[in-house]
Coordinates of C-alpha atoms and ligand atoms in Angstrom, one line a residue:
M611 CA 0.0 0.0 0.0
A612 CA 1.2 3.5 -0.8
S613 CA 2.3 5.5 2.2
K614 CA 2.7 9.2 2.5
N615 CA 5.7 10.4 4.5
S616 CA 4.5 14.0 4.8
T617 CA 3.3 13.2 8.4
S618 CA 2.5 16.1 10.7
T619 CA 3.3 16.3 14.4
N620 CA -0.4 16.0 15.4
D621 CA -1.0 12.8 13.4
V622 CA -2.2 10.1 15.7
I623 CA -3.6 6.6 15.7
Y624 CA -6.1 5.5 18.3
T625 CA -6.5 1.8 19.0
A626 CA -9.8 0.5 20.5
R627 CA -11.5 -2.7 21.5
L628 CA -13.9 -2.0 18.6
I629 CA -14.7 1.0 16.4
R630 CA -18.2 1.3 15.0
T631 CA -18.1 3.7 12.0
A632 CA -21.7 4.0 10.8
N633 CA -20.2 3.6 7.4
P634 CA -21.9 0.6 5.7
S635 CA -18.9 0.0 3.5
R636 CA -16.6 -0.7 6.5
P637 CA -18.8 -0.8 9.6
T638 CA -16.1 -1.8 12.1
G639 CA -12.4 -1.5 12.8
S640 CA -9.8 -1.7 15.6
A641 CA -7.7 1.4 14.9
I642 CA -8.3 4.9 13.5
A643 CA -5.7 7.2 12.1
V644 CA -6.3 11.0 12.3
R645 CA -4.6 13.7 10.4
D646 CA -5.5 17.4 10.6
G647 CA -8.5 16.6 12.6
K648 CA -9.9 14.3 9.9
V649 CA -10.2 10.6 9.5
L650 CA -7.3 9.3 7.5
C651 CA -8.0 5.6 7.8
V652 CA -10.2 3.2 9.8
G653 CA -9.2 -0.4 9.9
T654 CA -6.5 -2.4 11.5
L655 CA -3.5 -1.0 13.3
D656 CA -1.2 -2.1 10.4
E657 CA -3.4 -0.4 7.8
C658 CA -3.3 2.8 9.8
K659 CA 0.5 2.6 10.3
A660 CA 1.0 2.2 6.6
W661 CA 0.3 6.0 6.4
G662 CA 3.6 6.5 8.1
I663 CA 2.3 7.4 11.5
T664 CA 4.2 6.2 14.5
N665 CA 2.3 8.1 17.2
V666 CA 0.0 5.3 18.5
D667 CA -2.3 6.3 21.4
T668 CA -3.6 3.3 23.3
R669 CA -5.7 5.0 26.0
F670 CA -8.9 3.7 24.3
Q671 CA -7.6 0.1 23.9
N672 CA -10.4 -1.2 26.1
K673 CA -13.1 1.2 25.0
I674 CA -15.6 1.2 22.2
L675 CA -15.3 4.1 19.8
T676 CA -18.3 5.0 17.7
A677 CA -19.1 7.6 15.1
G678 CA -19.9 10.7 17.2
F679 CA -23.5 11.1 18.2
V680 CA -25.4 13.9 16.4
E681 CA -28.2 15.7 18.2
A682 CA -30.4 17.5 15.7
H683 CA -32.8 19.1 18.2
S684 CA -31.7 20.6 21.5
H685 CA -31.4 24.0 23.1
V686 CA -28.4 26.0 24.5
M687 CA -30.7 26.5 27.5
A688 CA -29.7 22.9 28.5
G689 CA -26.6 24.7 30.0
M690 CA -28.7 26.6 32.5
F691 CA -28.6 23.8 35.1
H692 CA -25.1 24.8 35.9
F693 CA -26.5 28.0 37.3
I694 CA -30.0 27.1 38.4
P695 CA -30.6 24.2 40.8
Y696 CA -32.4 21.3 39.1
V697 CA -35.6 20.1 40.8
G698 CA -37.0 17.6 38.2
W699 CA -38.5 14.2 38.9
F700 CA -35.7 12.0 37.4
P701 CA -32.1 12.1 38.5
R702 CA -30.1 14.2 36.1
M703 CA -26.4 14.7 35.3
M704 CA -25.3 18.4 35.5
P705 CA -22.8 19.9 33.1
N706 CA -20.0 19.4 35.6
G707 CA -20.8 15.6 35.7
V708 CA -22.5 15.5 39.1
V709 CA -25.8 13.6 39.2
V710 CA -28.5 15.3 41.1
P711 CA -31.3 13.1 42.5
G712 CA -34.9 13.6 41.5
V713 CA -37.5 15.5 43.5
K714 CA -40.4 13.2 44.2
S715 CA -42.9 15.4 46.3
T716 CA -43.8 19.0 47.1
E717 CA -42.1 18.4 50.5
E718 CA -38.8 17.4 48.8
L719 CA -39.1 20.5 46.5
A720 CA -39.6 22.7 49.6
E721 CA -36.5 21.0 51.2
R722 CA -34.4 21.8 48.0
V723 CA -35.7 25.4 48.0
R724 CA -34.9 25.8 51.7
E725 CA -31.4 24.6 51.1
V726 CA -30.8 27.1 48.3
A727 CA -32.4 29.9 50.4
S728 CA -30.1 29.1 53.3
R729 CA -27.1 30.2 51.2
T730 CA -28.9 33.2 49.6
P731 CA -28.8 36.7 51.2
L732 CA -32.1 37.7 52.7
G733 CA -34.5 39.3 50.2
E734 CA -32.6 38.0 47.1
S735 CA -34.2 35.7 44.6
V736 CA -34.2 31.9 44.9
I737 CA -34.8 30.3 41.4
V738 CA -35.0 26.6 40.7
A739 CA -36.0 24.8 37.5
G740 CA -37.1 21.6 35.9
F741 CA -40.0 20.8 38.3
D742 CA -42.4 18.4 36.6
P743 CA -45.9 18.2 38.3
I744 CA -47.3 15.6 35.9
Y745 CA -45.7 12.8 38.0
L746 CA -47.0 14.1 41.3
K747 CA -50.1 12.2 42.4
T748 CA -50.8 14.8 45.1
E749 CA -52.3 18.3 45.0
R750 CA -51.0 21.1 42.7
L751 CA -47.9 23.0 43.7
S752 CA -48.9 26.3 45.3
R753 CA -47.4 29.3 47.1
H754 CA -48.1 27.5 50.4
H755 CA -45.6 24.7 49.6
L756 CA -43.0 27.3 48.9
D757 CA -43.8 29.5 51.9
A758 CA -42.9 26.4 54.0
A759 CA -39.4 26.8 52.5
T760 CA -38.8 30.5 53.0
T761 CA -40.8 33.7 53.8
E762 CA -37.8 35.9 53.4
H763 CA -36.9 35.4 49.7
P764 CA -38.9 35.6 46.5
V765 CA -39.0 32.0 45.2
F766 CA -39.5 31.2 41.5
V767 CA -40.0 27.6 40.5
F768 CA -39.6 27.3 36.8
H769 CA -41.5 24.1 35.5
A770 CA -40.0 21.6 33.1
S771 CA -42.6 22.5 30.4
G772 CA -41.2 26.0 30.2
H773 CA -44.7 27.3 30.2
L774 CA -45.4 27.7 33.9
A775 CA -43.8 29.0 37.1
T776 CA -44.9 28.9 40.7
I777 CA -43.9 31.7 43.1
N778 CA -44.2 32.1 46.9
S779 CA -46.2 34.7 48.9
F780 CA -43.1 36.9 49.4
A781 CA -42.9 37.2 45.6
L782 CA -46.6 37.8 45.2
Q783 CA -46.4 40.6 47.7
K784 CA -43.2 42.0 46.2
Y785 CA -44.9 42.4 42.8
D786 CA -48.3 43.4 44.2
I787 CA -50.1 40.3 42.7
G788 CA -53.3 40.2 44.8
P789 CA -56.9 39.0 44.5
G790 CA -58.5 39.9 41.1
H791 CA -55.1 40.7 39.4
P792 CA -56.2 41.3 35.8
A793 CA -53.2 39.7 34.0
P794 CA -54.1 36.6 32.0
G795 CA -52.3 33.5 33.3
V796 CA -52.3 34.4 37.0
G797 CA -53.8 31.5 39.0
F798 CA -56.2 31.8 41.9
D799 CA -57.4 29.4 44.6
D800 CA -61.1 28.9 45.6
S801 CA -61.1 31.8 47.9
G802 CA -59.9 34.2 45.1
E803 CA -56.4 34.5 46.4
P804 CA -53.5 34.1 43.9
N805 CA -52.2 30.5 44.3
G806 CA -48.7 31.4 43.0
E807 CA -49.1 29.9 39.5
L808 CA -48.0 32.0 36.6
R809 CA -48.9 30.6 33.2
E810 CA -47.1 31.5 30.0
P811 CA -44.4 34.1 29.6
A812 CA -46.6 37.2 30.0
A813 CA -47.7 36.1 33.5
M814 CA -44.2 34.8 34.4
A815 CA -42.8 38.2 33.6
L816 CA -44.8 39.7 36.5
S817 CA -42.2 38.1 38.7
K818 CA -39.9 40.7 37.1
D819 CA -36.4 40.2 38.7
E820 CA -36.6 36.4 38.6
F821 CA -37.9 36.2 35.0
R822 CA -35.2 38.6 33.9
A823 CA -32.5 36.7 35.7
L824 CA -33.6 33.5 34.0
G825 CA -33.6 35.3 30.6
R826 CA -30.1 36.6 31.3
I827 CA -28.8 33.2 32.2
I828 CA -30.2 31.6 29.1
F829 CA -28.4 34.0 26.8
E830 CA -25.1 34.1 28.6
K831 CA -21.8 33.1 27.1
D832 CA -21.3 30.8 30.1
T833 CA -24.5 29.0 29.4
L834 CA -23.3 28.1 25.9
I835 CA -20.1 26.8 27.5
Q836 CA -22.0 24.6 29.9
Y837 CA -24.2 23.4 27.0
G838 CA -21.1 22.2 25.3
S839 CA -20.0 20.4 28.5
S840 CA -23.4 18.7 29.0
M841 CA -23.3 17.5 25.3
R842 CA -19.8 16.1 25.8
N843 CA -20.9 14.3 28.9
A844 CA -23.5 12.6 26.9
G845 CA -21.1 11.6 24.1
I846 CA -22.5 14.1 21.6
T847 CA -20.1 15.6 19.1
T848 CA -22.5 17.7 17.0
A849 CA -25.4 19.5 18.7
T850 CA -28.1 21.6 17.2
D851 CA -29.5 24.7 18.9
L852 CA -32.8 24.5 17.2
G853 CA -34.6 27.8 17.4
A854 CA -31.3 29.4 18.2
T855 CA -30.5 31.0 21.5
I856 CA -27.5 32.0 19.5
H857 CA -28.5 35.3 18.0
L858 CA -27.7 36.1 14.4
N859 CA -27.1 39.8 15.1
D860 CA -23.5 40.7 15.0
E861 CA -22.8 40.8 18.7
G862 CA -24.6 37.5 19.5
F863 CA -23.1 35.7 16.6
N864 CA -19.5 36.9 17.2
L865 CA -19.8 35.8 20.8
A866 CA -21.0 32.3 19.8
S867 CA -18.4 32.1 17.1
T868 CA -15.6 32.9 19.6
V869 CA -16.9 30.5 22.2
T870 CA -17.3 27.6 19.8
S871 CA -14.0 28.1 18.0
S872 CA -12.0 27.7 21.3
E873 CA -10.2 24.4 21.5
D874 CA -11.7 24.0 25.0
F875 CA -15.2 23.9 23.5
P876 CA -15.9 20.2 23.0
V877 CA -18.8 20.1 20.4
R878 CA -19.7 21.3 16.9
V879 CA -22.8 23.5 17.0
V880 CA -25.5 23.9 14.4
A881 CA -27.4 27.1 15.0
A882 CA -30.9 27.1 13.6
S883 CA -32.6 30.4 13.7
R884 CA -36.3 30.4 14.4
V885 CA -38.9 31.7 12.0
I886 CA -40.6 34.6 13.9
G887 CA -42.1 37.9 13.0
S888 CA -44.3 38.6 10.0
V889 CA -44.2 37.0 6.6
N890 CA -42.6 40.2 5.2
D891 CA -39.6 39.7 7.6
M892 CA -38.6 36.3 6.1
Q893 CA -36.5 37.6 3.3
D894 CA -34.5 39.6 5.8
A895 CA -34.1 36.4 7.9
V896 CA -32.7 34.6 4.8
E897 CA -30.2 37.4 4.3
R898 CA -29.1 37.3 7.9
I899 CA -28.6 33.5 7.8
R900 CA -26.6 33.9 4.6
L901 CA -24.3 36.5 6.1
A902 CA -23.8 34.3 9.2
Q903 CA -23.1 31.3 6.9
G904 CA -20.3 33.3 5.4
K905 CA -18.7 33.7 8.9
S906 CA -19.3 30.1 10.0
H907 CA -16.4 27.8 10.8
N908 CA -15.8 24.1 11.3
K909 CA -17.4 24.2 14.8
L910 CA -20.3 26.5 14.0
H911 CA -22.7 25.7 11.1
L912 CA -26.0 27.2 9.8
P913 CA -27.5 24.9 7.3
I914 CA -31.1 25.0 8.5
V915 CA -33.9 27.1 10.0
K916 CA -36.6 26.2 12.5
M917 CA -40.3 26.8 12.5
V918 CA -42.7 26.0 15.4
L919 CA -46.3 25.2 14.5
D920 CA -47.9 24.0 17.8
G921 CA -47.4 23.2 21.5
S922 CA -46.9 20.0 23.4
I923 CA -49.1 16.9 23.7
Q924 CA -48.8 16.7 27.5
G925 CA -49.8 20.3 27.7
F926 CA -52.8 19.6 25.3
T927 CA -51.5 22.4 23.0
A928 CA -50.4 20.1 20.1
V929 CA -53.0 20.4 17.3
I930 CA -54.3 16.9 16.6
Q931 CA -56.8 15.4 14.2
W932 CA -60.1 13.9 15.0
P933 CA -61.1 12.6 17.6
G934 CA -58.7 14.9 19.5
Y935 CA -57.6 14.3 23.1
I936 CA -59.3 11.7 25.3
T937 CA -59.3 13.9 28.4
G938 CA -58.7 17.6 29.0
E939 CA -59.8 20.3 26.7
D940 CA -59.1 20.3 23.0
H941 CA -57.2 23.5 23.0
G942 CA -54.5 22.7 20.5
L943 CA -52.8 25.9 19.6
F944 CA -51.5 26.9 16.2
L945 CA -48.5 29.2 16.8
L946 CA -48.6 30.5 13.2
P947 CA -51.7 30.8 11.0
P948 CA -51.8 27.5 9.1
E949 CA -52.8 29.2 5.8
Q950 CA -49.7 31.4 6.0
V951 CA -47.2 28.6 6.6
V952 CA -46.3 28.2 2.9
D953 CA -45.6 32.0 2.6
Y954 CA -43.4 31.9 5.7
L955 CA -41.3 29.1 4.3
R956 CA -41.0 30.0 0.7
P957 CA -38.0 32.4 1.0
F958 CA -36.0 29.7 2.9
H959 CA -36.9 26.9 0.5
N960 CA -36.0 29.1 -2.4
A961 CA -32.7 30.0 -0.8
G962 CA -31.7 26.4 -0.3
I963 CA -32.0 26.5 3.5
G964 CA -33.3 23.3 5.1
I965 CA -36.5 23.7 7.2
H966 CA -37.1 21.8 10.5
C967 CA -40.7 22.3 11.6
H968 CA -41.9 21.5 15.2
C969 CA -45.1 19.5 14.7
N970 CA -46.1 17.5 17.8
G971 CA -49.7 17.0 16.5
S972 CA -51.0 15.2 13.5
T973 CA -52.8 18.3 12.2
T974 CA -49.7 20.4 12.2
S975 CA -47.7 17.5 10.6
Q976 CA -50.2 17.6 7.7
V977 CA -50.0 21.4 7.4
F978 CA -46.2 21.3 7.1
I979 CA -46.1 18.4 4.7
D980 CA -48.8 20.1 2.5
A981 CA -46.8 23.3 2.5
I982 CA -43.7 21.5 1.4
E983 CA -45.6 19.8 -1.4
Q984 CA -46.8 23.2 -2.7
L985 CA -43.3 24.7 -2.5
L986 CA -41.8 21.7 -4.4
R987 CA -44.4 22.2 -7.1
E988 CA -43.4 25.9 -7.4
T989 CA -39.6 25.4 -7.0
P990 CA -38.3 21.9 -7.3
W991 CA -35.4 21.1 -5.0
L992 CA -34.6 17.4 -5.1
D993 CA -32.2 17.4 -2.1
H994 CA -34.1 19.6 0.4
R995 CA -34.3 17.1 3.3
H996 CA -37.0 19.3 5.1
T997 CA -37.7 17.6 8.4
V998 CA -40.8 17.2 10.6
T999 CA -39.3 17.6 14.1
H1000 CA -41.0 15.8 17.0
A1001 CA -43.4 14.1 14.5
Q1002 CA -44.8 12.3 17.5
L1003 CA -48.3 11.7 16.2
I1004 CA -47.4 11.6 12.5
T1005 CA -49.8 9.1 10.7
Q1006 CA -49.0 6.3 8.3
A1007 CA -50.4 8.3 5.4
Q1008 CA -48.4 11.4 6.4
M1009 CA -45.2 9.3 6.6
R1010 CA -45.8 7.8 3.1
K1011 CA -46.3 11.3 1.7
A1012 CA -43.3 12.8 3.5
R1013 CA -41.2 10.0 2.1
N1014 CA -42.4 10.6 -1.4
L1015 CA -41.6 14.3 -1.1
G1016 CA -38.0 13.6 0.1
M1017 CA -38.7 14.8 3.6
C1018 CA -37.3 13.4 6.9
A1019 CA -38.6 12.9 10.5
N1020 CA -36.8 13.6 13.7
F1021 CA -38.7 11.6 16.4
F1022 CA -38.9 12.6 20.1
V1023 CA -38.7 9.0 21.0
N1024 CA -37.8 9.8 24.6
H1025 CA -41.5 10.5 25.1
V1026 CA -42.2 6.8 25.1
F1027 CA -40.3 6.6 28.4
Y1028 CA -40.9 10.0 30.0
W1029 CA -44.6 10.5 29.2
G1030 CA -45.7 7.3 27.5
D1031 CA -47.9 6.2 30.4
Q1032 CA -49.5 9.6 30.5
H1033 CA -50.1 9.6 26.7
R1034 CA -51.8 6.1 26.9
D1035 CA -54.0 7.1 29.9
I1036 CA -54.5 10.8 29.8
T1037 CA -53.7 12.5 26.4
V1038 CA -54.4 10.5 23.3
G1039 CA -55.3 7.0 24.5
P1040 CA -53.7 3.6 23.9
D1041 CA -54.4 3.3 20.2
R1042 CA -52.5 6.4 19.1
A1043 CA -50.0 6.1 22.0
H1044 CA -48.8 2.8 20.7
G1045 CA -48.1 4.4 17.3
M1046 CA -46.3 7.5 18.7
N1047 CA -42.8 8.2 17.4
P1048 CA -43.2 5.3 14.9
C1049 CA -39.6 4.5 14.1
G1050 CA -40.5 0.9 13.0
S1051 CA -43.0 2.2 10.5
A1052 CA -40.6 4.8 9.2
D1053 CA -38.0 2.0 8.8
R1054 CA -40.4 -0.2 6.8
M1055 CA -41.4 2.5 4.4
G1056 CA -38.0 4.1 4.0
L1057 CA -38.6 7.5 5.5
P1058 CA -35.2 8.8 6.8
Y1059 CA -35.4 9.6 10.5
S1060 CA -33.3 10.5 13.5
F1061 CA -33.9 11.0 17.3
H1062 CA -33.6 14.0 19.6
T1063 CA -33.8 14.8 23.3
D1064 CA -35.0 18.4 23.0
A1065 CA -32.6 19.1 26.0
P1066 CA -33.3 20.6 28.4
V1067 CA -36.8 19.1 28.1
T1068 CA -35.2 15.6 28.5
P1069 CA -31.5 15.1 29.4
P1070 CA -29.1 15.0 26.4
G1071 CA -28.0 11.5 25.5
H1072 CA -28.4 9.2 22.5
L1073 CA -27.8 6.0 24.5
H1074 CA -31.2 6.8 26.1
T1075 CA -33.0 7.6 22.8
M1076 CA -31.6 4.4 21.3
W1077 CA -32.7 2.5 24.4
C1078 CA -36.2 4.0 24.0
A1079 CA -36.4 3.2 20.2
V1080 CA -35.2 -0.4 20.7
N1081 CA -37.2 -1.3 23.9
R1082 CA -40.1 1.2 23.9
R1083 CA -40.6 0.9 27.7
T1084 CA -42.6 3.5 29.6
A1085 CA -41.5 4.8 33.0
T1086 CA -43.7 2.1 34.6
G1087 CA -41.9 -0.6 32.5
E1088 CA -44.7 -1.4 30.0
V1089 CA -44.0 -1.8 26.3
L1090 CA -45.7 0.9 24.3
G1091 CA -45.9 0.0 20.6
E1092 CA -44.3 -3.4 20.1
N1093 CA -44.5 -3.0 16.3
E1094 CA -42.6 0.3 16.4
K1095 CA -39.4 -1.2 18.0
I1096 CA -36.3 -1.0 15.8
S1097 CA -32.9 -2.8 15.8
V1098 CA -29.9 -1.5 17.6
D1099 CA -28.2 -1.0 14.3
R1100 CA -31.0 1.2 13.0
A1101 CA -31.1 3.1 16.2
F1102 CA -27.3 3.7 16.0
H1103 CA -27.6 5.1 12.5
A1104 CA -30.6 7.3 13.6
A1105 CA -28.4 8.7 16.3
T1106 CA -25.4 9.4 14.0
I1107 CA -25.4 9.5 10.2
D1108 CA -29.1 9.9 9.7
A1109 CA -29.2 12.9 12.0
A1110 CA -26.3 14.4 10.1
Y1111 CA -28.2 13.8 6.8
Q1112 CA -31.2 15.9 7.8
L1113 CA -28.8 18.7 8.9
H1114 CA -27.2 18.6 5.4
M1115 CA -23.9 17.6 7.2
D1116 CA -23.5 14.0 6.4
H1117 CA -20.4 14.8 4.2
L1118 CA -18.7 16.2 7.4
V1119 CA -20.0 14.3 10.4
G1120 CA -22.1 11.3 11.5
S1121 CA -19.8 8.5 10.4
L1122 CA -16.1 7.7 10.5
E1123 CA -15.2 7.8 6.9
V1124 CA -12.0 8.9 5.2
G1125 CA -11.9 12.7 4.9
K1126 CA -14.7 13.5 7.4
Y1127 CA -14.1 15.0 10.9
A1128 CA -12.6 12.5 13.4
D1129 CA -15.5 12.9 15.8
M1130 CA -16.1 9.9 18.1
T1131 CA -18.1 8.9 21.1
V1132 CA -16.1 6.9 23.6
L1133 CA -18.0 4.2 25.4
D1134 CA -17.2 1.5 28.0
D1135 CA -19.3 -1.1 26.3
D1136 CA -20.8 -1.9 22.9
P1137 CA -24.5 -1.0 22.4
Y1138 CA -24.8 -3.9 19.8
T1139 CA -23.8 -6.7 22.2
V1140 CA -25.0 -5.6 25.7
D1141 CA -28.5 -6.7 26.9
P1142 CA -30.7 -4.2 25.0
M1143 CA -32.4 -3.2 28.2
T1144 CA -29.0 -1.9 29.5
I1145 CA -28.0 0.3 26.5
R1146 CA -28.8 3.5 28.4
D1147 CA -26.6 2.4 31.3
I1148 CA -23.4 2.2 29.3
N1149 CA -20.8 4.5 30.7
V1150 CA -19.8 7.4 28.5
W1151 CA -16.1 8.2 28.9
G1152 CA -16.4 11.3 26.8
T1153 CA -15.7 12.2 23.2
V1154 CA -13.0 12.8 20.6
L1155 CA -13.6 15.9 18.4
G1156 CA -11.5 16.5 15.4
G1157 CA -9.0 13.9 16.9
I1158 CA -8.8 15.6 20.3
P1159 CA -10.1 13.7 23.3
Y1160 CA -12.6 15.4 25.7
E1161 CA -13.1 13.4 28.9
R1162 CA -16.2 13.7 30.9
P1163 CA -15.4 14.9 34.4
V1164 CA -15.6 11.9 36.8
Q1165 CA -18.7 12.5 38.9
T1166 CA -18.6 13.4 42.5
S1167 CA -21.7 14.1 44.5
Ligands
ZN1571 ZN1 -37.3 22.1 21.2

């Protein structure tokens, strides 16, 4: 074999117990050679050495190296848990690697709040986040639970849904929120007193200092840095900020560009601007994206845009087809007028920018797919890869049509575990719940798909999404949708190369192939050979990005 002797000092060969490439031509290997941050060769150690490289690094000799995981739908906000104490139901790893136990009752929540208050100067805000009342069998969270924690600080409990907060009596008083307060979204108890609930941003903003503090944290440089850490901890090497917290104005973009280009920053970021404003603003948005694309670099990419059409299924705000929800009100909420969707999307489609549209419900999936069909009739683009993101209640007919149009799906398959029991019993009923996030059907009909965690909505991590897609177990251990299970091999591809495909980045990331970035996930065990029920328990050592190892901090509690 020909060898090149023009080796550079940063050339390296990593050996491993096994390398899984997600490249069907050569799916496995035992050594990988890296030059200039790119894959030079994957195969045996001898094949790699034939390139003239003598620098062999054996630190991964007992590990499994896989093509780096690609997350096509998350949010920089996932970094906020470094600054705001986490109070969700499930245990969760923080960006620094520490696992915080779950909060299982209003009493435990009060205990957590009391602890934070004890190290906060009197009168200053106590903010906690991630609280998820859907699992609580007891009464609703009210100001009284929080008053038990402190009467000397304003307390702001930001719920996991992002649509609700609960504040204590101190905060209600501070902001003059009393009986009969006229703002929509302020909750009252039976006696007409505010109960502490603030629904949706307009009401949450009444708790001015706390809401602003939250907003500041979400947009801070340090939050982006912590987002990078939490992605690395989960083994993710390319992460999409879908509906970008990263602003495309000069200041915001330059900041993100500087942070992500630092060698300390462990992940490639895809910044997907969100379609907001009026239809007439869309051409401007296209120009802004094009300008930013001109300034992008190998760790910051802008191939796609995001649109949001509805809300969430568990919040009953996803717009779903007949017969609607089995309980609760049918108040599905269109976030853009459906008849205008095609006008909103036209400038992006015509400019060659991929469109990822948030559709939790079946009605909104239909609206989006129909809009794409119309745009394709007007302006053919054979390689658009427009993607229905969430696609949780997409129907069989919609999937066939999406496939025919060249579209993709990005399933929120973590829902099967986190909210599957609730979907079966409370939201859509067993029939449709069994068919939610239908990876098996997408597989059978050839619709390209990937998975996402929507972090911070669920914790980042593709071992968990793969586990969900392969086993389809709910939190109570029941199987939801036996016929929608897929193989480990298909799940691995959905978490890597197929996610890269819908980001228009499969020539750069998503598999270990000659010439692509040397991005790898480093695991203690092989997802293909462990008991499928333990895939999510495999330890993530960290990642390799462009040939550079990034180790997850070893957790301490
Ligand atoms: Zn999202």
